mmCIF file of C-alpha atoms in Angstrom:
data_model
loop_
_atom_site.group_PDB
_atom_site.id
_atom_site.type_symbol
_atom_site.label_atom_id
_atom_site.label_comp_id
_atom_site.label_asym_id
_atom_site.label_seq_id
_atom_site.Cartn_x
_atom_site.Cartn_y
_atom_site.Cartn_z
ATOM 1 C CA MET R 20 14.170 89.947 8.857
ATOM 2 C CA THR R 21 12.875 93.506 9.268
ATOM 3 C CA MET R 22 10.488 94.863 6.703
ATOM 4 C CA THR R 23 8.452 97.972 7.372
ATOM 5 C CA THR R 24 5.207 98.684 5.601
ATOM 6 C CA SER R 25 3.565 102.088 5.634
ATOM 7 C CA PRO R 26 0.061 101.932 7.095
ATOM 8 C CA ALA R 27 -2.597 102.071 4.400
ATOM 9 C CA ALA R 28 -6.046 103.532 4.895
ATOM 10 C CA SER R 29 -7.590 100.904 2.634
ATOM 11 C CA PRO R 30 -5.352 97.898 2.023
ATOM 12 C CA THR R 31 -6.262 95.812 -1.003
ATOM 13 C CA ALA R 32 -6.701 92.058 -1.343
ATOM 14 C CA THR R 33 -6.654 89.339 -3.992
ATOM 15 C CA LEU R 34 -8.314 85.961 -3.550
ATOM 16 C CA VAL R 35 -6.866 83.077 -5.582
ATOM 17 C CA VAL R 36 -8.779 79.862 -6.298
ATOM 18 C CA PRO R 37 -6.658 76.987 -7.666
ATOM 19 C CA ASN R 38 -8.926 74.388 -9.270
ATOM 20 C CA PHE R 39 -8.578 70.905 -10.711
ATOM 21 C CA ASN R 40 -11.753 68.972 -11.468
ATOM 22 C CA HIS R 41 -13.798 70.478 -8.631
ATOM 23 C CA ALA R 42 -16.734 71.616 -10.775
ATOM 24 C CA HIS R 43 -19.117 70.066 -8.250
ATOM 25 C CA TYR R 44 -17.868 72.335 -5.432
ATOM 26 C CA LEU R 45 -17.102 75.507 -7.390
ATOM 27 C CA PRO R 46 -20.585 77.014 -6.988
ATOM 28 C CA GLU R 47 -20.040 76.946 -3.213
ATOM 29 C CA SER R 48 -16.431 78.154 -3.171
ATOM 30 C CA LEU R 49 -16.852 80.892 -5.777
ATOM 31 C CA GLY R 50 -20.283 81.723 -4.419
ATOM 32 C CA SER R 51 -18.752 82.319 -0.992
ATOM 33 C CA ILE R 52 -16.479 84.944 -2.590
ATOM 34 C CA VAL R 53 -19.442 86.635 -4.274
ATOM 35 C CA ARG R 54 -21.215 86.847 -0.913
ATOM 36 C CA GLN R 55 -18.348 88.586 0.906
ATOM 37 C CA THR R 56 -19.499 91.676 2.799
ATOM 38 C CA ARG R 57 -16.179 93.237 1.787
ATOM 39 C CA ALA R 58 -15.542 92.298 -1.847
ATOM 40 C CA PRO R 59 -11.996 91.330 -2.894
ATOM 41 C CA ASP R 60 -10.249 93.832 -5.130
ATOM 42 C CA ARG R 61 -9.231 91.031 -7.451
ATOM 43 C CA VAL R 62 -10.050 87.342 -7.935
ATOM 44 C CA ILE R 63 -7.729 84.992 -9.845
ATOM 45 C CA ILE R 64 -8.986 81.501 -10.683
ATOM 46 C CA ILE R 65 -6.312 79.102 -11.904
ATOM 47 C CA ASP R 66 -7.688 76.038 -13.643
ATOM 48 C CA ASP R 67 -5.021 73.345 -13.790
ATOM 49 C CA CYS R 68 -6.198 71.576 -16.961
ATOM 50 C CA SER R 69 -9.495 70.289 -15.589
ATOM 51 C CA THR R 70 -11.267 67.580 -17.541
ATOM 52 C CA ASP R 71 -14.728 68.051 -15.992
ATOM 53 C CA HIS R 72 -17.098 70.989 -16.607
ATOM 54 C CA SER R 73 -15.167 73.389 -14.356
ATOM 55 C CA ILE R 74 -14.648 75.978 -17.106
ATOM 56 C CA GLU R 75 -18.385 76.140 -17.737
ATOM 57 C CA VAL R 76 -19.035 76.852 -14.053
ATOM 58 C CA ILE R 77 -16.202 79.371 -13.790
ATOM 59 C CA SER R 78 -17.362 81.205 -16.916
ATOM 60 C CA ARG R 79 -20.753 81.856 -15.340
ATOM 61 C CA PHE R 80 -19.068 83.553 -12.381
ATOM 62 C CA LEU R 81 -16.736 85.620 -14.567
ATOM 63 C CA ALA R 82 -19.616 87.204 -16.470
ATOM 64 C CA ASP R 83 -20.080 90.851 -15.446
ATOM 65 C CA ARG R 84 -17.200 90.672 -12.950
ATOM 66 C CA PRO R 85 -14.283 92.571 -14.539
ATOM 67 C CA SER R 86 -12.074 92.177 -11.449
ATOM 68 C CA TRP R 87 -12.220 88.377 -11.821
ATOM 69 C CA GLN R 88 -9.676 86.600 -14.027
ATOM 70 C CA LEU R 89 -9.303 83.023 -15.253
ATOM 71 C CA ILE R 90 -5.929 81.476 -16.032
ATOM 72 C CA ARG R 91 -6.138 78.132 -17.849
ATOM 73 C CA HIS R 92 -3.256 75.667 -17.903
ATOM 74 C CA GLU R 93 -2.925 73.477 -20.965
ATOM 75 C CA LYS R 94 -0.958 70.955 -18.892
ATOM 76 C CA ASN R 95 -1.381 70.053 -15.248
ATOM 77 C CA GLN R 96 1.252 71.963 -13.234
ATOM 78 C CA GLY R 97 0.161 71.355 -9.651
ATOM 79 C CA VAL R 98 -1.282 73.623 -6.982
ATOM 80 C CA VAL R 99 1.969 75.177 -5.772
ATOM 81 C CA ARG R 100 3.119 76.408 -9.174
ATOM 82 C CA GLY R 101 -0.297 77.975 -9.615
ATOM 83 C CA GLN R 102 0.020 79.748 -6.271
ATOM 84 C CA ASN R 103 3.375 81.222 -7.255
ATOM 85 C CA GLU R 104 1.967 82.240 -10.647
ATOM 86 C CA ALA R 105 -0.834 84.146 -8.933
ATOM 87 C CA LEU R 106 1.614 85.705 -6.465
ATOM 88 C CA ALA R 107 3.682 87.004 -9.380
ATOM 89 C CA ILE R 108 0.774 88.770 -11.100
ATOM 90 C CA ALA R 109 -1.224 89.969 -8.082
ATOM 91 C CA ASP R 110 -0.810 93.690 -7.401
ATOM 92 C CA THR R 111 -2.657 94.009 -4.087
ATOM 93 C CA ASP R 112 -1.305 94.421 -0.557
ATOM 94 C CA TRP R 113 -2.681 91.082 0.642
ATOM 95 C CA ILE R 114 -3.410 87.743 -0.999
ATOM 96 C CA GLY R 115 -5.353 84.651 0.071
ATOM 97 C CA PHE R 116 -5.774 81.185 -1.419
ATOM 98 C CA LEU R 117 -9.113 79.378 -1.276
ATOM 99 C CA GLY R 118 -9.376 75.711 -2.192
ATOM 100 C CA ALA R 119 -11.959 75.127 -4.927
ATOM 101 C CA ASP R 120 -13.653 72.613 -2.602
ATOM 102 C CA ASP R 121 -13.694 74.933 0.448
ATOM 103 C CA ALA R 122 -15.738 78.025 1.312
ATOM 104 C CA LEU R 123 -15.497 81.314 3.186
ATOM 105 C CA HIS R 124 -17.750 82.867 5.795
ATOM 106 C CA PRO R 125 -19.408 86.016 4.339
ATOM 107 C CA ARG R 126 -17.491 88.274 6.750
ATOM 108 C CA TYR R 127 -14.064 86.702 6.167
ATOM 109 C CA LEU R 128 -12.537 89.543 4.156
ATOM 110 C CA GLU R 129 -14.315 92.245 6.140
ATOM 111 C CA ARG R 130 -12.839 90.954 9.397
ATOM 112 C CA ALA R 131 -9.417 90.041 8.013
ATOM 113 C CA MET R 132 -8.897 93.321 6.181
ATOM 114 C CA ALA R 133 -9.867 95.364 9.234
ATOM 115 C CA HIS R 134 -7.026 93.717 11.143
ATOM 116 C CA ALA R 135 -4.707 94.009 8.131
ATOM 117 C CA ALA R 136 -5.244 97.767 8.192
ATOM 118 C CA ASP R 137 -4.408 97.876 11.916
ATOM 119 C CA HIS R 138 -1.362 95.563 11.600
ATOM 120 C CA PRO R 139 0.242 96.294 8.203
ATOM 121 C CA ASP R 140 3.583 94.744 9.233
ATOM 122 C CA ALA R 141 2.124 91.337 10.145
ATOM 123 C CA GLY R 142 3.182 88.493 7.883
ATOM 124 C CA LEU R 143 -0.305 87.036 7.764
ATOM 125 C CA ILE R 144 -3.784 87.252 9.221
ATOM 126 C CA VAL R 145 -5.238 83.869 10.210
ATOM 127 C CA ALA R 146 -8.654 82.850 11.521
ATOM 128 C CA CYS R 147 -10.357 79.662 12.664
ATOM 129 C CA CYS R 148 -12.224 77.405 10.283
ATOM 130 C CA GLU R 149 -14.778 74.629 10.630
ATOM 131 C CA ILE R 150 -14.437 71.208 9.024
ATOM 132 C CA ILE R 151 -17.291 70.223 6.729
ATOM 133 C CA GLY R 152 -17.940 67.004 4.868
ATOM 134 C CA PRO R 153 -18.498 66.131 1.201
ATOM 135 C CA ASN R 154 -22.133 67.256 1.364
ATOM 136 C CA GLY R 155 -21.775 70.187 3.726
ATOM 137 C CA ALA R 156 -22.021 70.445 7.497
ATOM 138 C CA SER R 157 -20.810 67.463 9.504
ATOM 139 C CA GLY R 158 -22.884 65.887 12.274
ATOM 140 C CA ARG R 159 -20.459 67.100 14.935
ATOM 141 C CA ARG R 160 -18.995 70.572 14.571
ATOM 142 C CA MET R 161 -15.199 70.453 14.468
ATOM 143 C CA LEU R 162 -13.091 73.556 14.964
ATOM 144 C CA ARG R 163 -9.622 74.067 13.547
ATOM 145 C CA PRO R 164 -7.058 74.727 14.784
ATOM 146 C CA MET R 165 -7.663 72.060 17.410
ATOM 147 C CA MET R 166 -5.361 73.943 19.770
ATOM 148 C CA LEU R 167 -5.772 77.709 19.688
ATOM 149 C CA PRO R 168 -2.745 80.008 19.527
ATOM 150 C CA ALA R 169 -4.676 82.326 21.865
ATOM 151 C CA ALA R 170 -8.093 82.319 23.541
ATOM 152 C CA LEU R 171 -9.002 85.706 22.041
ATOM 153 C CA SER R 172 -8.131 87.603 18.878
ATOM 154 C CA THR R 173 -4.658 89.102 19.218
ATOM 155 C CA MET R 174 -1.418 90.055 17.490
ATOM 156 C CA LEU R 175 1.290 87.428 17.955
ATOM 157 C CA THR R 176 4.906 88.569 17.747
ATOM 158 C CA PRO R 177 7.597 86.257 16.343
ATOM 159 C CA ALA R 178 8.580 85.460 19.948
ATOM 160 C CA ASP R 179 4.965 84.587 20.762
ATOM 161 C CA VAL R 180 4.843 82.271 17.750
ATOM 162 C CA GLY R 181 8.038 80.523 18.814
ATOM 163 C CA ARG R 182 6.548 79.964 22.255
ATOM 164 C CA ILE R 183 3.228 78.522 21.087
ATOM 165 C CA LEU R 184 4.916 76.217 18.567
ATOM 166 C CA ARG R 185 6.497 74.412 21.509
ATOM 167 C CA VAL R 186 3.100 73.306 22.843
ATOM 168 C CA GLY R 187 0.973 72.910 19.703
ATOM 169 C CA ASP R 188 0.802 73.365 15.969
ATOM 170 C CA ASN R 189 -1.371 73.702 12.846
ATOM 171 C CA TYR R 190 -2.469 77.195 13.839
ATOM 172 C CA PHE R 191 -2.414 78.415 10.240
ATOM 173 C CA SER R 192 -5.327 77.100 8.185
ATOM 174 C CA GLY R 193 -4.741 77.733 4.489
ATOM 175 C CA THR R 194 -8.471 78.317 4.003
ATOM 176 C CA THR R 195 -8.506 81.327 6.328
ATOM 177 C CA SER R 196 -4.963 82.685 5.930
ATOM 178 C CA LEU R 197 -4.505 86.078 4.326
ATOM 179 C CA TYR R 198 -0.848 86.710 3.464
ATOM 180 C CA ARG R 199 0.907 90.050 3.131
ATOM 181 C CA ARG R 200 2.091 89.879 -0.447
ATOM 182 C CA GLY R 201 5.362 91.725 0.176
ATOM 183 C CA ALA R 202 6.241 89.367 3.024
ATOM 184 C CA LEU R 203 5.506 86.321 0.852
ATOM 185 C CA GLN R 204 7.743 87.662 -1.877
ATOM 186 C CA ALA R 205 10.489 88.527 0.608
ATOM 187 C CA LEU R 206 10.623 84.861 1.673
ATOM 188 C CA GLY R 207 10.679 83.616 -1.917
ATOM 189 C CA GLY R 208 7.090 82.407 -2.272
ATOM 190 C CA PHE R 209 5.957 78.786 -2.022
ATOM 191 C CA ASP R 210 8.527 76.003 -2.288
ATOM 192 C CA VAL R 211 7.353 73.736 -5.120
ATOM 193 C CA LYS R 212 9.473 70.845 -3.816
ATOM 194 C CA LEU R 213 7.419 70.689 -0.599
ATOM 195 C CA GLY R 214 4.153 70.000 -2.403
ATOM 196 C CA SER R 215 1.126 70.092 -0.092
ATOM 197 C CA PHE R 216 3.367 71.111 2.844
ATOM 198 C CA SER R 217 4.535 74.299 1.112
ATOM 199 C CA ASP R 218 1.835 76.631 2.462
ATOM 200 C CA ALA R 219 2.051 75.276 6.023
ATOM 201 C CA PHE R 220 5.830 75.621 6.121
ATOM 202 C CA LEU R 221 5.771 79.106 4.603
ATOM 203 C CA ALA R 222 3.068 80.248 7.033
ATOM 204 C CA ARG R 223 5.272 79.241 9.959
ATOM 205 C CA ARG R 224 8.254 81.085 8.469
ATOM 206 C CA LEU R 225 6.135 84.198 7.930
ATOM 207 C CA ALA R 226 4.809 84.117 11.492
ATOM 208 C CA LEU R 227 8.274 83.552 12.959
ATOM 209 C CA THR R 228 9.719 86.373 10.844
ATOM 210 C CA PHE R 229 7.001 89.057 10.866
ATOM 211 C CA GLY R 230 4.452 87.882 13.417
ATOM 212 C CA CYS R 231 0.786 87.236 12.657
ATOM 213 C CA TYR R 232 -2.670 88.339 13.766
ATOM 214 C CA PHE R 233 -4.993 85.600 15.021
ATOM 215 C CA ILE R 234 -8.781 86.054 14.717
ATOM 216 C CA ALA R 235 -10.642 83.870 17.215
ATOM 217 C CA GLU R 236 -13.661 83.431 14.932
ATOM 218 C CA ILE R 237 -14.829 80.841 12.406
ATOM 219 C CA LEU R 238 -14.345 82.583 9.062
ATOM 220 C CA GLY R 239 -13.951 79.642 6.698
ATOM 221 C CA TYR R 240 -14.962 76.068 5.993
ATOM 222 C CA TRP R 241 -12.436 73.343 5.172
ATOM 223 C CA ARG R 242 -14.050 70.458 3.330
ATOM 224 C CA ILE R 243 -12.709 66.955 3.956
ATOM 225 C CA HIS R 244 -13.812 64.441 1.347
ATOM 226 C CA GLY R 245 -10.884 62.041 0.951
ATOM 227 C CA GLN R 246 -9.624 63.498 -2.330
ATOM 228 C CA ASN R 247 -8.096 66.684 -0.918
ATOM 229 C CA TYR R 248 -4.654 67.535 -2.234
ATOM 230 C CA SER R 249 -3.127 67.728 1.252
ATOM 231 C CA THR R 250 -4.941 64.631 2.538
ATOM 232 C CA ALA R 251 -3.728 62.403 -0.293
ATOM 233 C CA THR R 252 -0.105 63.375 0.353
ATOM 234 C CA ALA R 253 -0.274 63.306 4.135
ATOM 235 C CA THR R 254 -1.599 59.751 4.369
ATOM 236 C CA ASP R 255 0.878 58.164 1.965
ATOM 237 C CA PRO R 256 3.644 56.722 4.195
ATOM 238 C CA ARG R 257 6.497 56.950 1.688
ATOM 239 C CA SER R 258 5.571 60.459 0.605
ATOM 240 C CA LEU R 259 5.165 61.601 4.217
ATOM 241 C CA ASP R 260 8.530 60.152 5.242
ATOM 242 C CA ALA R 261 10.296 61.930 2.378
ATOM 243 C CA LYS R 262 8.619 65.284 3.062
ATOM 244 C CA LEU R 263 9.252 65.158 6.807
ATOM 245 C CA LYS R 264 12.933 64.424 6.211
ATOM 246 C CA GLU R 265 13.215 67.311 3.750
ATOM 247 C CA ILE R 266 11.305 69.769 5.924
ATOM 248 C CA GLY R 267 13.253 68.681 9.004
ATOM 249 C CA ALA R 268 16.480 69.725 7.303
ATOM 250 C CA LEU R 269 14.967 73.078 6.295
ATOM 251 C CA ILE R 270 13.746 73.701 9.849
ATOM 252 C CA THR R 271 17.173 72.960 11.313
ATOM 253 C CA ASP R 272 19.020 75.084 8.756
ATOM 254 C CA SER R 273 16.694 78.102 8.993
ATOM 255 C CA GLY R 274 17.581 79.157 12.526
ATOM 256 C CA LEU R 275 13.996 80.438 12.961
ATOM 257 C CA PHE R 276 12.322 77.590 14.765
ATOM 258 C CA PRO R 277 12.429 76.554 18.446
ATOM 259 C CA ASP R 278 14.963 73.940 19.493
ATOM 260 C CA ASN R 279 13.964 70.374 18.581
ATOM 261 C CA TYR R 280 11.047 71.643 16.491
ATOM 262 C CA ALA R 281 11.946 69.362 13.566
ATOM 263 C CA ALA R 282 11.202 66.311 15.710
ATOM 264 C CA LEU R 283 8.025 67.921 17.048
ATOM 265 C CA PHE R 284 6.859 68.775 13.540
ATOM 266 C CA ALA R 285 7.393 65.171 12.416
ATOM 267 C CA ARG R 286 5.519 63.680 15.374
ATOM 268 C CA ARG R 287 2.615 66.077 14.964
ATOM 269 C CA ASN R 288 2.252 65.391 11.258
ATOM 270 C CA ARG R 289 2.380 61.638 11.821
ATOM 271 C CA PHE R 290 -0.352 62.022 14.436
ATOM 272 C CA GLY R 291 -2.482 64.102 12.049
ATOM 273 C CA ALA R 292 -2.026 61.618 9.223
ATOM 274 C CA VAL R 293 -2.977 58.654 11.408
ATOM 275 C CA ARG R 294 -6.029 60.500 12.716
ATOM 276 C CA MET R 295 -7.239 60.968 9.125
ATOM 277 C CA VAL R 296 -6.678 57.277 8.399
ATOM 278 C CA LEU R 297 -8.548 56.177 11.534
ATOM 279 C CA GLY R 298 -11.532 58.268 10.431
ATOM 280 C CA SER R 299 -11.633 56.815 6.918
ATOM 281 C CA GLU R 300 -14.198 54.309 5.642
ATOM 282 C CA THR R 301 -11.842 51.347 5.185
ATOM 283 C CA ALA R 302 -11.467 47.950 6.826
ATOM 284 C CA PRO R 303 -9.826 47.796 10.287
ATOM 285 C CA SER R 304 -6.916 45.735 8.972
ATOM 286 C CA ALA R 305 -6.199 48.260 6.190
ATOM 287 C CA LYS R 306 -6.434 51.165 8.645
ATOM 288 C CA ALA R 307 -4.052 49.469 11.069
ATOM 289 C CA GLU R 308 -1.563 48.656 8.306
ATOM 290 C CA ARG R 309 -1.425 52.208 7.005
ATOM 291 C CA ALA R 310 -1.490 53.832 10.443
ATOM 292 C CA ALA R 311 1.458 51.709 11.611
ATOM 293 C CA ALA R 312 3.403 52.636 8.471
ATOM 294 C CA LEU R 313 2.673 56.332 9.008
ATOM 295 C CA LEU R 314 3.942 56.034 12.575
ATOM 296 C CA ASP R 315 7.094 54.424 11.202
ATOM 297 C CA GLY R 316 6.105 51.735 13.667
ATOM 298 C CA THR R 317 6.522 48.031 14.299
ATOM 299 C CA SER R 318 4.324 44.946 14.063
ATOM 300 C CA PHE R 319 3.321 45.666 17.667
ATOM 301 C CA ASP R 320 1.715 48.964 16.591
ATOM 302 C CA ARG R 321 -0.088 47.235 13.742
ATOM 303 C CA HIS R 322 -1.461 44.411 15.873
ATOM 304 C CA LEU R 323 -2.491 46.705 18.714
ATOM 305 C CA LEU R 324 -4.305 49.128 16.383
ATOM 306 C CA GLN R 325 -6.030 46.314 14.518
ATOM 307 C CA SER R 326 -7.322 44.724 17.720
ATOM 308 C CA ARG R 327 -8.708 48.088 18.888
ATOM 309 C CA LEU R 328 -10.269 49.053 15.573
ATOM 310 C CA ARG R 329 -12.234 45.804 15.422
ATOM 311 C CA LEU R 330 -14.190 46.987 18.485
ATOM 312 C CA GLY R 331 -16.102 49.684 16.596
ATOM 313 C CA ALA R 332 -16.448 53.332 17.624
ATOM 314 C CA GLY R 333 -15.096 52.747 21.128
ATOM 315 C CA GLY R 334 -12.132 50.887 19.693
ATOM 316 C CA ARG R 335 -11.400 53.752 17.339
ATOM 317 C CA LEU R 336 -11.210 56.119 20.321
ATOM 318 C CA ALA R 337 -8.891 53.686 22.083
ATOM 319 C CA ALA R 338 -6.702 53.515 18.975
ATOM 320 C CA LEU R 339 -6.599 57.305 18.771
ATOM 321 C CA ALA R 340 -5.652 57.485 22.463
ATOM 322 C CA TRP R 341 -2.764 55.095 21.822
ATOM 323 C CA VAL R 342 -1.550 57.156 18.852
ATOM 324 C CA THR R 343 -1.729 60.317 20.990
ATOM 325 C CA LEU R 344 0.428 58.711 23.694
ATOM 326 C CA ARG R 345 2.749 57.351 21.017
ATOM 327 C CA THR R 346 3.365 60.693 19.273
ATOM 328 C CA ARG R 347 2.682 63.286 22.035
ATOM 329 C CA PRO R 348 1.596 65.891 19.450
ATOM 330 C CA MET R 349 0.542 68.690 21.791
ATOM 331 C CA SER R 350 0.151 69.829 25.370
ATOM 332 C CA LEU R 351 -2.962 68.008 26.578
ATOM 333 C CA THR R 352 -3.097 70.274 29.626
ATOM 334 C CA ARG R 353 -3.317 73.342 27.405
ATOM 335 C CA LEU R 354 -5.853 71.632 25.151
ATOM 336 C CA VAL R 355 -8.164 70.867 28.080
ATOM 337 C CA ALA R 356 -7.735 74.391 29.448
ATOM 338 C CA GLN R 357 -8.943 75.830 26.124
ATOM 339 C CA ARG R 358 -12.190 73.859 26.056
ATOM 340 C CA ARG R 359 -14.342 76.818 27.077
ATOM 341 C CA ALA R 360 -12.679 79.142 24.538
ATOM 342 C CA ARG R 361 -13.190 76.628 21.708
ATOM 343 C CA ARG R 362 -16.846 76.167 22.612
ATOM 344 C CA ALA R 363 -17.360 79.937 22.662
ATOM 345 C CA ILE R 364 -15.886 80.291 19.167
ATOM 346 C CA VAL R 365 -18.090 77.527 17.766
ATOM 347 C CA SER R 366 -21.282 78.763 19.442
ATOM 348 C CA ALA R 367 -20.702 82.327 18.178
ATOM 349 C CA THR R 368 -21.091 81.230 14.543
ATOM 350 C CA PRO R 369 -23.995 79.215 13.090
ATOM 351 C CA GLY R 370 -23.078 75.948 11.380
ATOM 352 C CA TYR R 371 -22.306 75.866 7.671
ATOM 353 C CA ARG R 372 -25.215 75.904 5.247
ATOM 354 C CA ALA R 373 -24.573 75.404 1.565
ATOM 355 C CA PRO R 374 -26.328 77.997 -0.624
#
């Protein structure tokens, strides 16, 4: 698809914050928007019928900020419908979606919008993010994406994207993705049927259609606390099986993706789901049971994982090594070769500190 956008001297941006019962984290997520060195032109907060004190927290942020808007749902509609609702009413050139439990680096919009001005035809601008825990910074700093699309900041053409998808995946963190609104609309917005996979699938379609700009900097913080919308879906075996089957058909029918990408996508998502399960605070037997189901595996997988997980931290690493061999999610050669680049990105940005 060809879609030309006239360069704009000052492109505009909307940040959207879907929220459901995340009052505890809203001061950090909304506060990170307030602290942007380049303020968003518009902020839309969509509260999906929260039952905690979210509205009280949001109301404090809305005071004296006329460019901020709250949309309240009387019935819970889900994240994806809220995203499409915001897309329909936003009137800016670019739009981003920040989880109510996540946060942005102060220079996120400044850096992203500078590249948006230089690359107005890109489908999206995407940066690295750092994983944080329920209470803030984790003990060990973890960069995402695990495998970088490039060692340095660069524009990636659709052909480039097709090439890198063959060796790795998950390059497009929702926390630090800024979408060109016209491109999103041209592809029909977010597919409600795909649930938590909708943004990941759409980001790949955008990148394969219009290209994307990758910023090799940590510009956001993705909080993992066990109740994330995407985590809950990804680690449910029946739900994951159904979504992978549905997305596999869409990948095959689209004609955009590299050959055999549907199978790659499935293996990589099974690996990611199992990795989350192995890191959870549950009994070894429960971890092994769920991990084997996510792998669509056999009793052999279950018994092997359970025997490893009973050995503690070293056993968990052994279990993860087995899952990696079992699913072959990425090019390990490329991953090792990027070690220095990943370390440079992490060391260039101080660790997360909650305000």
